[in-house]
Amino acid sequence: MYIVSACLAGLCCRYDGGDNADERVIGLVREGLAVPVCPEQLGGLPTPRPPCEISGDRVMTVNGVDVSAGFLRGAQEALKVAKMIGADKAVLKARSPSCGAGKVYDGTFSGRLVDGDGFFAAMLKAEGIEVETE
Ligand code: SF4
């Protein structure tokens, strides 16, 4: 089973109220092989919401508000779903501060990328779940 980013499955949960619909991911959901989750919504963040980036061990909005607690809670809740369905793989949205894997924005809101994982991706990897991005 796959756990997948809900925005890739076509849900409008992205920070700007849009989606990142990906036909491959939608196909996995249709076949009953994947369950979509949005860690940021599960963490209680609103949609739409200000853009956020990881800065050190925190997550900050573009306005300088520390939203780490919501990101952490959302990643924990989404991990519960992953475990509930017995997920062994994940397909997540690249570069997101929750879902990004391998590369995330550097915290300066300038579009620069650095090596690292989003909060949810890091948690899945720590549980031995294989993570790829779209
Ligand atoms: Fe998509 Fe993940 Fe961001 Fe939710 S937290 S909008 S699932 S990238």
Short mmCIF file of C-alpha atoms and ligand atoms in Angstrom, two decimals:
data_model
loop_
_atom_site.label_atom_id
_atom_site.label_comp_id
_atom_site.label_asym_id
_atom_site.label_seq_id
_atom_site.Cartn_x
_atom_site.Cartn_y
_atom_site.Cartn_z
CA MET A 1 0.00 0.00 0.00
CA TYR A 2 0.99 3.57 -0.67
CA ILE A 3 0.43 6.67 1.43
CA VAL A 4 0.34 9.67 -0.91
CA SER A 5 0.21 13.46 -0.67
CA ALA A 6 -3.44 14.49 -0.97
CA CYS A 7 -2.59 17.38 -3.31
CA LEU A 8 -1.10 14.85 -5.77
CA ALA A 9 -4.40 12.96 -5.64
CA GLY A 10 -6.17 16.13 -6.79
CA LEU A 11 -7.43 17.47 -3.46
CA CYS A 12 -7.27 21.27 -3.13
CA CYS A 13 -5.23 21.27 0.09
CA ARG A 14 -2.20 23.19 -1.17
CA TYR A 15 -1.18 26.39 0.66
CA ASP A 16 -2.80 28.52 -2.08
CA GLY A 17 -5.97 26.42 -2.24
CA GLY A 18 -4.87 24.61 -5.40
CA ASP A 19 -3.85 21.01 -6.09
CA ASN A 20 -0.95 19.18 -7.75
CA ALA A 21 -3.03 16.49 -9.45
CA ASP A 22 -0.80 13.70 -10.80
CA GLU A 23 -2.41 11.01 -12.96
CA ARG A 24 -0.15 8.25 -11.66
CA VAL A 25 -1.07 9.02 -8.06
CA ILE A 26 -4.78 9.37 -8.87
CA GLY A 27 -4.55 5.98 -10.59
CA LEU A 28 -3.09 4.36 -7.46
CA VAL A 29 -5.95 5.76 -5.37
CA ARG A 30 -8.57 4.58 -7.89
CA GLU A 31 -7.10 1.07 -7.81
CA GLY A 32 -7.36 1.01 -4.03
CA LEU A 33 -3.56 0.92 -3.68
CA ALA A 34 -3.11 4.36 -2.11
CA VAL A 35 -4.64 6.58 0.57
CA PRO A 36 -4.21 10.38 0.36
CA VAL A 37 -3.30 12.52 3.38
CA CYS A 38 -2.44 16.19 3.82
CA PRO A 39 -0.26 16.49 6.94
CA GLU A 40 -0.63 20.26 7.07
CA GLN A 41 -4.43 20.13 7.17
CA LEU A 42 -4.26 17.27 9.70
CA GLY A 43 -2.06 19.52 11.82
CA GLY A 44 -4.80 22.13 11.95
CA LEU A 45 -3.35 24.60 9.46
CA PRO A 46 -5.89 26.54 7.39
CA THR A 47 -6.30 26.41 3.62
CA PRO A 48 -5.29 28.70 2.11
CA ARG A 49 -2.36 29.42 4.43
CA PRO A 50 0.84 31.46 4.18
CA PRO A 51 3.80 29.81 2.42
CA CYS A 52 6.06 28.01 4.92
CA GLU A 53 9.65 26.80 4.77
CA ILE A 54 11.91 24.79 7.04
CA SER A 55 14.51 26.87 8.85
CA GLY A 56 16.86 24.78 10.97
CA ASP A 57 14.65 22.50 13.04
CA ARG A 58 11.63 24.85 12.80
CA VAL A 59 9.01 25.65 10.17
CA MET A 60 8.28 29.35 9.67
CA THR A 61 5.69 31.20 7.61
CA VAL A 62 6.82 33.84 5.15
CA ASN A 63 5.64 36.35 7.81
CA GLY A 64 7.99 34.92 10.45
CA VAL A 65 5.42 32.95 12.49
CA ASP A 66 6.69 29.65 13.95
CA VAL A 67 4.24 26.93 12.85
CA SER A 68 6.44 23.96 13.83
CA ALA A 69 3.92 22.58 16.34
CA GLY A 70 1.19 22.25 13.69
CA PHE A 71 3.61 20.67 11.22
CA LEU A 72 4.77 18.16 13.83
CA ARG A 73 1.25 17.26 14.89
CA GLY A 74 0.14 16.90 11.26
CA ALA A 75 3.06 14.62 10.42
CA GLN A 76 2.25 12.46 13.46
CA GLU A 77 -1.44 12.20 12.48
CA ALA A 78 -0.60 11.39 8.86
CA LEU A 79 1.86 8.75 10.08
CA LYS A 80 -1.00 7.15 12.03
CA VAL A 81 -2.93 6.78 8.76
CA ALA A 82 0.13 5.31 7.01
CA LYS A 83 0.47 2.70 9.77
CA MET A 84 -3.29 2.03 9.80
CA ILE A 85 -3.25 1.03 6.12
CA GLY A 86 0.06 -0.86 6.36
CA ALA A 87 1.79 1.49 3.91
CA ASP A 88 5.24 0.37 2.83
CA LYS A 89 5.73 3.08 0.20
CA ALA A 90 4.93 6.78 -0.14
CA VAL A 91 4.62 9.11 -3.11
CA LEU A 92 4.89 12.67 -1.81
CA LYS A 93 4.95 16.19 -3.20
CA ALA A 94 8.50 17.32 -3.88
CA ARG A 95 10.04 20.28 -2.01
CA SER A 96 7.16 20.75 0.49
CA PRO A 97 8.17 21.46 4.12
CA SER A 98 5.94 18.50 5.09
CA CYS A 99 6.10 16.15 2.12
CA GLY A 100 9.38 17.01 0.35
CA ALA A 101 12.03 14.28 0.29
CA GLY A 102 15.71 14.76 -0.48
CA LYS A 103 15.41 18.48 -1.30
CA VAL A 104 13.47 21.26 0.44
CA TYR A 105 13.52 25.06 0.22
CA ASP A 106 16.25 26.65 2.32
CA GLY A 107 14.09 28.85 4.57
CA THR A 108 14.82 32.15 2.81
CA PHE A 109 11.75 32.09 0.51
CA SER A 110 14.05 32.75 -2.43
CA GLY A 111 13.47 29.49 -4.29
CA ARG A 112 16.82 27.99 -3.29
CA LEU A 113 16.88 24.27 -2.44
CA VAL A 114 18.98 22.43 0.13
CA ASP A 115 19.34 18.75 1.01
CA GLY A 116 16.71 17.68 3.52
CA ASP A 117 13.30 16.15 4.11
CA GLY A 118 9.94 17.62 5.07
CA PHE A 119 8.58 16.75 8.53
CA PHE A 120 6.24 14.00 7.25
CA ALA A 121 8.75 12.50 4.81
CA ALA A 122 11.39 12.33 7.58
CA MET A 123 8.94 10.58 9.91
CA LEU A 124 7.99 7.99 7.25
CA LYS A 125 11.65 7.27 6.48
CA ALA A 126 12.36 6.79 10.20
CA GLU A 127 9.61 4.13 10.21
CA GLY A 128 11.26 2.32 7.26
CA ILE A 129 8.68 3.43 4.71
CA GLU A 130 10.17 3.99 1.25
CA VAL A 131 9.59 7.59 0.13
CA GLU A 132 9.65 8.94 -3.41
CA THR A 133 8.37 12.23 -4.82
CA GLU A 134 6.23 12.69 -7.89
FE1 SF4 B 1 0.34 18.56 -0.47
FE2 SF4 B 1 1.76 17.65 1.57
FE3 SF4 B 1 1.45 20.28 1.21
FE4 SF4 B 1 -0.62 18.84 2.01
S1 SF4 B 1 1.27 19.14 3.15
S2 SF4 B 1 -0.61 20.36 0.41
S3 SF4 B 1 -0.25 16.92 0.95
S4 SF4 B 1 2.53 18.86 -0.15
#
